[in-house]
PDB file of C-alpha atoms in Angstrom:
ATOM      1  CA  MET L   1       4.499  35.548 -26.862  1.00 64.00           C
ATOM      2  CA  PRO L   2       1.350  36.637 -28.719  1.00 67.00           C
ATOM      3  CA  ILE L   3       0.693  40.307 -29.303  1.00 77.00           C
ATOM      4  CA  PRO L   4      -2.512  41.534 -27.618  1.00 81.00           C
ATOM      5  CA  GLY L   5      -5.422  41.071 -30.004  1.00 82.00           C
ATOM      6  CA  GLU L   6      -3.767  38.294 -32.051  1.00 83.00           C
ATOM      7  CA  LEU L   7      -4.732  34.641 -31.953  1.00 82.00           C
ATOM      8  CA  GLY L   8      -2.858  32.462 -29.508  1.00 81.00           C
ATOM      9  CA  GLU L   9      -2.276  28.719 -29.361  1.00 83.00           C
ATOM     10  CA  GLU L  10      -4.699  26.288 -27.811  1.00 85.00           C
ATOM     11  CA  ARG L  11      -3.407  23.053 -26.240  1.00 86.00           C
ATOM     12  CA  TRP L  12      -4.655  20.182 -24.185  1.00 87.00           C
ATOM     13  CA  ILE L  13      -2.249  19.260 -21.410  1.00 84.00           C
ATOM     14  CA  TRP L  14      -2.678  16.201 -19.196  1.00 75.00           C
ATOM     15  CA  LEU L  15      -1.088  16.438 -15.781  1.00 71.00           C
ATOM     16  CA  ARG L  16      -0.533  13.412 -13.587  1.00 61.00           C
ATOM     17  CA  LEU L  17      -0.358  14.268  -9.914  1.00 59.00           C
ATOM     18  CA  LYS L  18       1.322  11.868  -7.516  1.00 59.00           C
ATOM     19  CA  LEU L  19       0.963  11.843  -3.764  1.00 58.00           C
ATOM     20  CA  ILE L  20       4.084  12.248  -1.702  1.00 74.00           C
ATOM     21  CA  ALA L  21       4.211  10.063   1.396  1.00 79.00           C
ATOM     22  CA  ASP L  22       6.953   8.689   3.584  1.00 87.00           C
ATOM     23  CA  ALA L  23       5.454   5.194   3.570  1.00 88.00           C
ATOM     24  CA  GLY L  24       2.865   3.446   1.435  1.00 86.00           C
ATOM     25  CA  LEU L  25       0.577   0.547   2.353  1.00 87.00           C
ATOM     26  CA  VAL L  26       0.459  -1.947  -0.506  1.00 87.00           C
ATOM     27  CA  GLY L  27      -1.233  -5.302  -0.934  1.00 87.00           C
ATOM     28  CA  LEU L  28      -4.038  -7.139  -2.652  1.00 86.00           C
ATOM     29  CA  PRO L  29      -7.626  -5.891  -2.258  1.00 84.00           C
ATOM     30  CA  ASN L  30      -9.068  -6.761   1.160  1.00 80.00           C
ATOM     31  CA  ALA L  31      -5.640  -7.220   2.791  1.00 83.00           C
ATOM     32  CA  GLY L  32      -6.723  -4.857   5.581  1.00 81.00           C
ATOM     33  CA  LYS L  33      -4.940  -1.698   4.459  1.00 79.00           C
ATOM     34  CA  SER L  34      -7.976   0.561   4.868  1.00 77.00           C
ATOM     35  CA  THR L  35      -8.530  -0.712   8.403  1.00 81.00           C
ATOM     36  CA  PHE L  36      -4.856  -0.430   9.318  1.00 83.00           C
ATOM     37  CA  LEU L  37      -4.514   3.230   8.295  1.00 80.00           C
ATOM     38  CA  PRO L  38      -7.039   4.836  10.683  1.00 77.00           C
ATOM     39  CA  ARG L  39      -5.877   2.625  13.543  1.00 78.00           C
ATOM     40  CA  SER L  40      -2.261   3.675  13.145  1.00 80.00           C
ATOM     41  CA  ALA L  41      -2.746   7.289  12.031  1.00 74.00           C
ATOM     42  CA  ARG L  42      -4.361  10.264  13.692  1.00 62.00           C
ATOM     43  CA  GLN L  43      -7.483  10.614  11.596  1.00 55.00           C
ATOM     44  CA  ASN L  44     -11.202  10.091  11.902  1.00 48.00           C
ATOM     45  CA  ARG L  45     -12.151   6.512  12.654  1.00 47.00           C
ATOM     46  CA  ARG L  46     -14.206   6.026   9.518  1.00 46.00           C
ATOM     47  CA  SER L  47     -15.786   2.704   8.707  1.00 40.00           C
ATOM     48  CA  PRO L  48     -13.487   0.396   6.731  1.00 40.00           C
ATOM     49  CA  THR L  49     -16.381  -0.526   4.432  1.00 38.00           C
ATOM     50  CA  ILE L  50     -16.677   3.105   3.333  1.00 37.00           C
ATOM     51  CA  LEU L  51     -12.925   3.431   2.814  1.00 40.00           C
ATOM     52  CA  SER L  52     -12.675   0.269   0.723  1.00 41.00           C
ATOM     53  CA  ARG L  53     -15.123   1.595  -1.892  1.00 42.00           C
ATOM     54  CA  ARG L  54     -12.925   4.518  -2.863  1.00 53.00           C
ATOM     55  CA  CYS L  55     -10.674   4.944  -5.857  1.00 60.00           C
ATOM     56  CA  ASN L  56      -8.132   7.355  -4.378  1.00 64.00           C
ATOM     57  CA  PRO L  57      -5.264   6.829  -1.951  1.00 72.00           C
ATOM     58  CA  GLN L  58      -5.908   8.014   1.605  1.00 76.00           C
ATOM     59  CA  LEU L  59      -3.292   9.713   3.777  1.00 80.00           C
ATOM     60  CA  GLY L  60      -2.737   9.649   7.511  1.00 83.00           C
ATOM     61  CA  VAL L  61      -0.102  11.061   9.851  1.00 85.00           C
ATOM     62  CA  VAL L  62       1.459   8.441  12.120  1.00 86.00           C
ATOM     63  CA  ASN L  63       3.255   9.366  15.333  1.00 82.00           C
ATOM     64  CA  ALA L  64       5.724   6.682  16.407  1.00 80.00           C
ATOM     65  CA  ASP L  65       8.535   7.082  18.924  1.00 81.00           C
ATOM     66  CA  GLY L  66       8.161  10.865  18.876  1.00 84.00           C
ATOM     67  CA  ARG L  67       8.450  11.070  15.090  1.00 85.00           C
ATOM     68  CA  GLU L  68       5.738  11.807  12.591  1.00 87.00           C
ATOM     69  CA  PHE L  69       5.461  10.456   9.071  1.00 86.00           C
ATOM     70  CA  VAL L  70       2.830  10.391   6.339  1.00 85.00           C
ATOM     71  CA  LEU L  71       1.338   6.980   5.532  1.00 87.00           C
ATOM     72  CA  ALA L  72      -0.532   6.488   2.248  1.00 84.00           C
ATOM     73  CA  ASP L  73      -3.095   3.720   1.817  1.00 83.00           C
ATOM     74  CA  ILE L  74      -2.718   2.660  -1.817  1.00 79.00           C
ATOM     75  CA  PRO L  75      -5.896   0.896  -3.020  1.00 72.00           C
ATOM     76  CA  GLY L  76      -5.507  -2.834  -3.661  1.00 69.00           C
ATOM     77  CA  LEU L  77      -3.365  -3.994  -6.543  1.00 71.00           C
ATOM     78  CA  ILE L  78      -4.558  -6.876  -8.697  1.00 61.00           C
ATOM     79  CA  GLU L  79      -2.762  -9.053 -11.210  1.00 66.00           C
ATOM     80  CA  GLY L  80      -2.225  -7.031 -14.380  1.00 60.00           C
ATOM     81  CA  ALA L  81      -2.333  -3.676 -12.545  1.00 54.00           C
ATOM     82  CA  HIS L  82       0.862  -2.498 -14.284  1.00 52.00           C
ATOM     83  CA  GLU L  83      -0.983  -2.901 -17.609  1.00 55.00           C
ATOM     84  CA  GLY L  84      -4.026  -0.989 -16.413  1.00 55.00           C
ATOM     85  CA  ALA L  85      -6.143  -3.836 -14.992  1.00 53.00           C
ATOM     86  CA  GLY L  86      -8.581  -2.248 -12.593  1.00 54.00           C
ATOM     87  CA  LEU L  87      -7.222   1.157 -11.699  1.00 53.00           C
ATOM     88  CA  GLY L  88      -3.838  -0.266 -10.755  1.00 53.00           C
ATOM     89  CA  ASP L  89      -1.609   1.738 -13.069  1.00 56.00           C
ATOM     90  CA  ARG L  90      -2.994   4.936 -11.529  1.00 60.00           C
ATOM     91  CA  PHE L  91      -2.262   3.605  -8.036  1.00 66.00           C
ATOM     92  CA  LEU L  92       1.245   2.455  -8.853  1.00 70.00           C
ATOM     93  CA  GLY L  93       2.238   6.015  -9.726  1.00 71.00           C
ATOM     94  CA  HIS L  94       1.622   6.996  -6.096  1.00 73.00           C
ATOM     95  CA  VAL L  95       3.850   4.155  -4.873  1.00 76.00           C
ATOM     96  CA  GLU L  96       6.774   5.708  -6.783  1.00 80.00           C
ATOM     97  CA  ARG L  97       6.686   8.685  -4.412  1.00 80.00           C
ATOM     98  CA  CYS L  98       6.876   6.637  -1.179  1.00 84.00           C
ATOM     99  CA  ARG L  99      10.221   6.042   0.508  1.00 87.00           C
ATOM    100  CA  VAL L 100       9.186   2.823   2.279  1.00 90.00           C
ATOM    101  CA  LEU L 101       6.531   0.211   1.484  1.00 90.00           C
ATOM    102  CA  LEU L 102       4.515  -1.601   4.140  1.00 90.00           C
ATOM    103  CA  HIS L 103       3.296  -4.702   2.344  1.00 91.00           C
ATOM    104  CA  LEU L 104       0.242  -6.156   4.111  1.00 91.00           C
ATOM    105  CA  VAL L 105      -0.675  -9.765   3.350  1.00 93.00           C
ATOM    106  CA  ASP L 106      -4.000 -11.243   4.476  1.00 92.00           C
ATOM    107  CA  ALA L 107      -3.517 -14.316   6.711  1.00 93.00           C
ATOM    108  CA  THR L 108      -6.955 -15.614   5.680  1.00 93.00           C
ATOM    109  CA  THR L 109      -5.964 -15.826   2.020  1.00 92.00           C
ATOM    110  CA  GLU L 110      -5.406 -19.244   0.493  1.00 93.00           C
ATOM    111  CA  HIS L 111      -1.613 -18.861   0.184  1.00 94.00           C
ATOM    112  CA  ALA L 112       0.200 -15.886   1.747  1.00 93.00           C
ATOM    113  CA  GLY L 113       3.345 -16.446  -0.326  1.00 93.00           C
ATOM    114  CA  LYS L 114       1.435 -16.307  -3.616  1.00 92.00           C
ATOM    115  CA  ALA L 115      -0.432 -13.170  -2.512  1.00 93.00           C
ATOM    116  CA  TYR L 116       2.895 -11.508  -1.706  1.00 93.00           C
ATOM    117  CA  LYS L 117       4.435 -12.520  -5.030  1.00 92.00           C
ATOM    118  CA  THR L 118       1.436 -11.208  -7.001  1.00 90.00           C
ATOM    119  CA  VAL L 119       1.875  -7.685  -5.624  1.00 87.00           C
ATOM    120  CA  ARG L 120       5.691  -7.824  -5.926  1.00 89.00           C
ATOM    121  CA  ALA L 121       5.397  -8.864  -9.572  1.00 86.00           C
ATOM    122  CA  GLU L 122       3.146  -5.863 -10.275  1.00 82.00           C
ATOM    123  CA  LEU L 123       5.550  -3.476  -8.551  1.00 84.00           C
ATOM    124  CA  GLU L 124       8.503  -4.846 -10.519  1.00 84.00           C
ATOM    125  CA  ALA L 125       6.628  -4.855 -13.842  1.00 83.00           C
ATOM    126  CA  TYR L 126       5.481  -1.250 -13.406  1.00 78.00           C
ATOM    127  CA  ALA L 127       8.921   0.150 -12.631  1.00 74.00           C
ATOM    128  CA  GLY L 128      12.043  -1.701 -11.606  1.00 71.00           C
ATOM    129  CA  THR L 129      12.818   1.030  -9.086  1.00 78.00           C
ATOM    130  CA  LEU L 130       9.755   0.049  -7.027  1.00 77.00           C
ATOM    131  CA  ALA L 131      11.320  -3.334  -6.310  1.00 79.00           C
ATOM    132  CA  ASP L 132      14.357  -1.574  -4.815  1.00 84.00           C
ATOM    133  CA  LYS L 133      12.378   0.346  -2.184  1.00 87.00           C
ATOM    134  CA  ILE L 134      12.712  -0.558   1.472  1.00 90.00           C
ATOM    135  CA  GLU L 135       9.905  -2.994   2.263  1.00 91.00           C
ATOM    136  CA  ILE L 136       8.380  -4.114   5.534  1.00 92.00           C
ATOM    137  CA  VAL L 137       6.288  -7.277   5.172  1.00 93.00           C
ATOM    138  CA  ALA L 138       3.425  -7.865   7.583  1.00 92.00           C
ATOM    139  CA  LEU L 139       0.866 -10.636   7.963  1.00 93.00           C
ATOM    140  CA  ASN L 140      -2.523  -9.113   8.749  1.00 91.00           C
ATOM    141  CA  LYS L 141      -5.815 -10.526  10.116  1.00 91.00           C
ATOM    142  CA  ILE L 142      -3.958 -13.080  12.236  1.00 91.00           C
ATOM    143  CA  ASP L 143      -6.821 -13.209  14.741  1.00 89.00           C
ATOM    144  CA  ALA L 144      -9.038 -14.790  12.062  1.00 91.00           C
ATOM    145  CA  VAL L 145      -6.972 -17.982  11.611  1.00 92.00           C
ATOM    146  CA  THR L 146      -6.019 -20.885  13.836  1.00 93.00           C
ATOM    147  CA  ALA L 147      -2.539 -21.144  15.355  1.00 93.00           C
ATOM    148  CA  ASP L 148      -1.616 -23.945  12.923  1.00 94.00           C
ATOM    149  CA  GLU L 149      -2.829 -21.970   9.902  1.00 94.00           C
ATOM    150  CA  LEU L 150      -0.994 -18.876  11.149  1.00 93.00           C
ATOM    151  CA  LYS L 151       2.287 -20.804  11.399  1.00 93.00           C
ATOM    152  CA  LYS L 152       1.773 -22.209   7.898  1.00 94.00           C
ATOM    153  CA  GLN L 153       1.009 -18.765   6.446  1.00 93.00           C
ATOM    154  CA  LYS L 154       3.995 -17.182   8.234  1.00 94.00           C
ATOM    155  CA  ASP L 155       6.294 -19.856   6.810  1.00 95.00           C
ATOM    156  CA  ARG L 156       4.879 -19.374   3.295  1.00 95.00           C
ATOM    157  CA  LEU L 157       5.288 -15.627   3.496  1.00 93.00           C
ATOM    158  CA  LYS L 158       8.788 -15.887   4.956  1.00 93.00           C
ATOM    159  CA  ARG L 159       9.883 -18.127   2.041  1.00 95.00           C
ATOM    160  CA  ALA L 160       8.313 -15.841  -0.571  1.00 94.00           C
ATOM    161  CA  ALA L 161       9.594 -12.551   0.901  1.00 93.00           C
ATOM    162  CA  ARG L 162      12.922 -13.928   2.116  1.00 92.00           C
ATOM    163  CA  LYS L 163      12.416 -12.096   5.400  1.00 89.00           C
ATOM    164  CA  THR L 164      10.478 -12.678   8.601  1.00 88.00           C
ATOM    165  CA  PRO L 165       7.083 -10.951   8.425  1.00 88.00           C
ATOM    166  CA  LEU L 166       5.667  -8.881  11.263  1.00 85.00           C
ATOM    167  CA  SER L 167       2.483 -10.423  12.576  1.00 76.00           C
ATOM    168  CA  ASP L 168       1.708  -9.074  16.045  1.00 65.00           C
ATOM    169  CA  PHE L 169       0.900  -5.374  15.691  1.00 57.00           C
ATOM    170  CA  ARG L 170      -0.310  -5.061  19.307  1.00 50.00           C
ATOM    171  CA  ARG L 171       3.232  -5.589  20.549  1.00 46.00           C
ATOM    172  CA  HIS L 172       4.590  -2.966  18.136  1.00 45.00           C
ATOM    173  CA  ARG L 173       1.795  -0.465  18.774  1.00 45.00           C
ATOM    174  CA  ARG L 174       2.685  -0.081  22.473  1.00 41.00           C
ATOM    175  CA  ARG L 175       5.772   1.877  21.472  1.00 41.00           C
ATOM    176  CA  CYS L 176       3.713   4.301  19.364  1.00 37.00           C
TER     177      CYS L 176
END
C-alpha cells in the first residue's frame, strides 16, 4: 500500500460484464427474437424495428404458471460470431450466463435446419459448455408460410435439432 504523498501505480483494467438471465433467446438475425420478448414478458410494447437496431441484449420478466423468470433477448448470431464476426463474440458471453436457451428459427428462411445448425455451430465453437445447456427449439413466423412449407420446415428443423420444435405459441401462451 503506498504511503500518503508517494507515487502509486497506474493500471488499465478491462472488465467484461455479463448479463444473468434464467433463459436466453438465441437465433439468427431476424428470427423474431425482438418481437417475441415483449409479447411474452411484462415490458413496454416497443416497436420491433426499434429493438432490432440495438447492440445490447434486452431483458424481460416472464410470468408463466405462477412463476417468474428473466428472459434475455440475445442479438442475432451470424456465422463466424465466435471469432468476432459482427458483434457476436460479445453476445455469446451473455449466453454463458443463461440456464436455458430458447432457440428461435425463422420459418420463412430458406432452410430451417441449416439456420439451426449455423447458430449451434457458433455456440459450440465459442464454448463447448454452451452446447450442453438445456435447449428449447421453436419455429417462429409460422403464419407467414403455407401449410406445406410449414410441414417441410418443421421436418427439416426436427432432423437438424433431433427434437420436435414448438411451433404454435398461441396454444402455449394460454397457460401463461
